XYZ file of C-alpha atoms in Angstrom:
195
model
C 112.112 82.306 45.232
C 110.373 85.523 45.639
C 107.367 84.099 47.477
C 109.857 82.311 49.992
C 111.317 86.227 51.160
C 107.793 87.068 51.110
C 106.391 85.317 53.507
C 109.816 85.570 55.470
C 109.559 89.478 55.389
C 106.179 88.752 56.516
C 106.958 86.721 59.347
C 109.795 88.857 60.088
C 107.378 92.192 60.277
C 104.731 90.003 62.155
C 107.515 89.433 64.857
C 108.714 92.842 65.282
C 105.080 94.061 65.597
C 104.398 90.879 68.531
C 107.341 91.992 70.234
C 106.529 95.402 70.215
C 103.452 94.958 71.839
C 105.289 93.151 75.007
C 105.535 95.182 78.246
C 107.149 95.626 81.429
C 104.433 96.442 83.647
C 106.067 96.247 87.799
C 103.400 96.276 90.384
C 103.808 96.212 94.440
C 100.722 94.340 95.972
C 101.357 94.828 99.727
C 98.513 93.327 101.553
C 97.463 93.391 105.241
C 95.381 90.851 107.069
C 94.456 90.356 110.693
C 94.442 93.419 111.539
C 92.206 92.996 114.922
C 92.166 96.780 115.703
C 95.797 97.828 115.866
C 95.530 101.003 113.768
C 98.073 102.406 116.069
C 101.827 101.964 117.061
C 99.939 101.211 120.793
C 98.349 98.521 122.759
C 95.367 100.141 124.274
C 95.599 96.738 126.687
C 98.335 96.170 127.508
C 99.246 100.301 127.431
C 102.494 100.040 125.935
C 104.219 100.383 122.418
C 103.224 98.378 120.068
C 105.674 96.814 116.966
C 102.729 96.300 114.500
C 99.737 98.735 113.174
C 98.828 100.104 110.479
C 100.449 102.917 111.146
C 103.825 101.765 111.124
C 101.887 99.483 107.445
C 101.100 102.702 106.293
C 105.197 104.552 106.481
C 106.249 101.511 104.415
C 103.243 102.359 102.199
C 104.946 105.839 101.906
C 107.800 104.965 101.414
C 106.742 102.112 98.471
C 104.539 104.637 96.686
C 107.777 107.046 96.035
C 108.867 103.569 93.783
C 105.516 102.480 92.458
C 103.064 105.404 92.248
C 99.785 104.659 91.364
C 101.211 101.038 90.800
C 101.431 99.984 94.254
C 98.042 98.021 94.880
C 97.124 98.112 99.147
C 94.556 95.273 99.885
C 93.139 94.483 103.250
C 92.163 90.392 103.977
C 89.497 90.883 106.479
C 89.440 90.643 110.446
C 90.137 94.413 111.153
C 87.139 95.447 112.866
C 87.564 93.333 116.423
C 90.401 93.454 119.282
C 91.933 96.821 120.230
C 89.467 99.265 122.684
C 89.407 101.954 119.621
C 87.757 99.354 117.577
C 85.097 98.163 119.867
C 84.490 102.017 120.985
C 83.353 102.445 117.197
C 81.393 99.221 117.188
C 79.656 99.718 119.494
C 79.966 103.282 121.288
C 80.173 105.685 118.984
C 77.820 104.393 116.149
C 77.183 107.957 114.644
C 80.997 108.979 113.344
C 82.357 107.397 110.739
C 83.792 104.118 111.563
C 88.163 104.380 112.718
C 88.603 101.328 110.179
C 87.355 103.106 107.476
C 88.459 106.464 108.091
C 92.177 104.810 108.682
C 91.678 102.723 105.887
C 90.900 105.427 103.113
C 93.361 107.598 104.317
C 96.138 105.011 103.755
C 93.873 104.841 100.178
C 93.294 101.368 100.109
C 92.273 99.524 97.331
C 89.903 96.850 98.544
C 89.332 95.095 101.109
C 87.766 91.751 102.365
C 85.028 90.590 104.918
C 86.537 88.332 107.658
C 85.575 85.838 110.146
C 86.085 88.511 113.045
C 84.151 90.722 111.274
C 81.330 88.572 110.808
C 81.607 88.202 114.931
C 80.817 92.520 115.282
C 77.415 91.882 113.772
C 75.568 93.277 110.504
C 75.197 96.596 111.894
C 78.867 97.308 112.476
C 80.279 95.896 109.329
C 77.502 97.009 106.968
C 78.392 100.188 108.869
C 82.268 100.165 108.454
C 81.644 98.713 104.948
C 79.132 101.646 104.060
C 82.042 104.217 105.111
C 84.770 102.751 103.205
C 86.103 104.321 99.857
C 86.768 101.267 97.993
C 84.976 98.229 97.795
C 84.526 95.505 100.419
C 84.421 92.277 98.793
C 82.547 89.091 99.474
C 81.675 86.750 96.475
C 80.690 83.897 98.754
C 78.731 86.504 100.767
C 75.511 85.700 99.794
C 71.703 88.268 100.653
C 69.252 85.177 101.070
C 66.192 87.505 100.310
C 67.576 88.703 96.818
C 70.335 85.373 96.066
C 72.946 88.027 95.078
C 76.169 88.814 96.699
C 75.724 91.175 99.934
C 79.098 92.749 99.378
C 81.117 92.592 95.712
C 82.001 89.808 94.574
C 85.198 91.075 93.071
C 87.364 93.868 91.737
C 89.134 94.304 88.628
C 92.090 97.230 88.845
C 93.860 98.496 85.774
C 97.275 99.520 86.047
C 99.596 100.579 82.696
C 97.073 98.401 80.825
C 97.530 95.083 82.860
C 94.342 93.925 85.192
C 93.603 92.462 87.869
C 91.175 91.390 89.803
C 91.121 90.587 93.697
C 88.637 87.992 94.339
C 86.844 88.171 98.443
C 85.800 85.171 99.732
C 85.704 84.220 103.254
C 84.837 80.541 105.195
C 81.864 79.149 104.643
C 81.967 78.023 107.857
C 80.693 81.165 109.954
C 76.580 79.670 110.696
C 79.364 77.055 112.847
C 81.207 79.720 114.765
C 79.205 82.482 114.915
C 75.566 83.026 115.974
C 72.683 83.326 112.922
C 72.116 86.895 115.371
C 75.111 88.032 113.642
C 74.860 87.637 110.299
C 70.874 87.007 109.550
C 69.861 87.011 106.618
C 72.967 86.239 104.735
C 74.532 82.584 104.110
C 78.465 81.822 103.391
C 78.415 79.629 100.185
C 81.591 77.121 99.686
C 84.625 79.352 97.934
C 85.376 76.872 95.758
C 81.311 77.094 94.554
């Protein structure tokens, strides 16, 4: 009887210690995709106010950060470098200044970015410069440098919030060689995502 009581006491203590380790962590993940140069709430092509833009996303994110603080993760899924004239200007005209897309994303405090097919469309000089100007990692697990056999961009980023690890994996369509001329991505290959 004493042995059974000890076993039950031990199980009770074990249950308490496991319960004490449980923790609820609230995260808010905000992800943008296909921004296509819409950094401002104005369409420079039609010369009219614009419904969607990173400026409007920023207002939303600021409100959410009041609640979630550092537990708000802000991610971009690519296709940000091509679309509006202001993106074109920093892609091909002012190639000396930090890229406007990087400046805006840095200001908004993005945690990670990802390469999109329209980002590749701008050419290596542009997307490499943009990625270098970003103060957060640009991801691309299946974008391989053919000279080294290593990923051209960081494959993933591990973010930790309140003891919880979140892994963000960056991928791009492997159809780039079919869709875009090699002069835009020379020296790279785009492996199958599943592999």
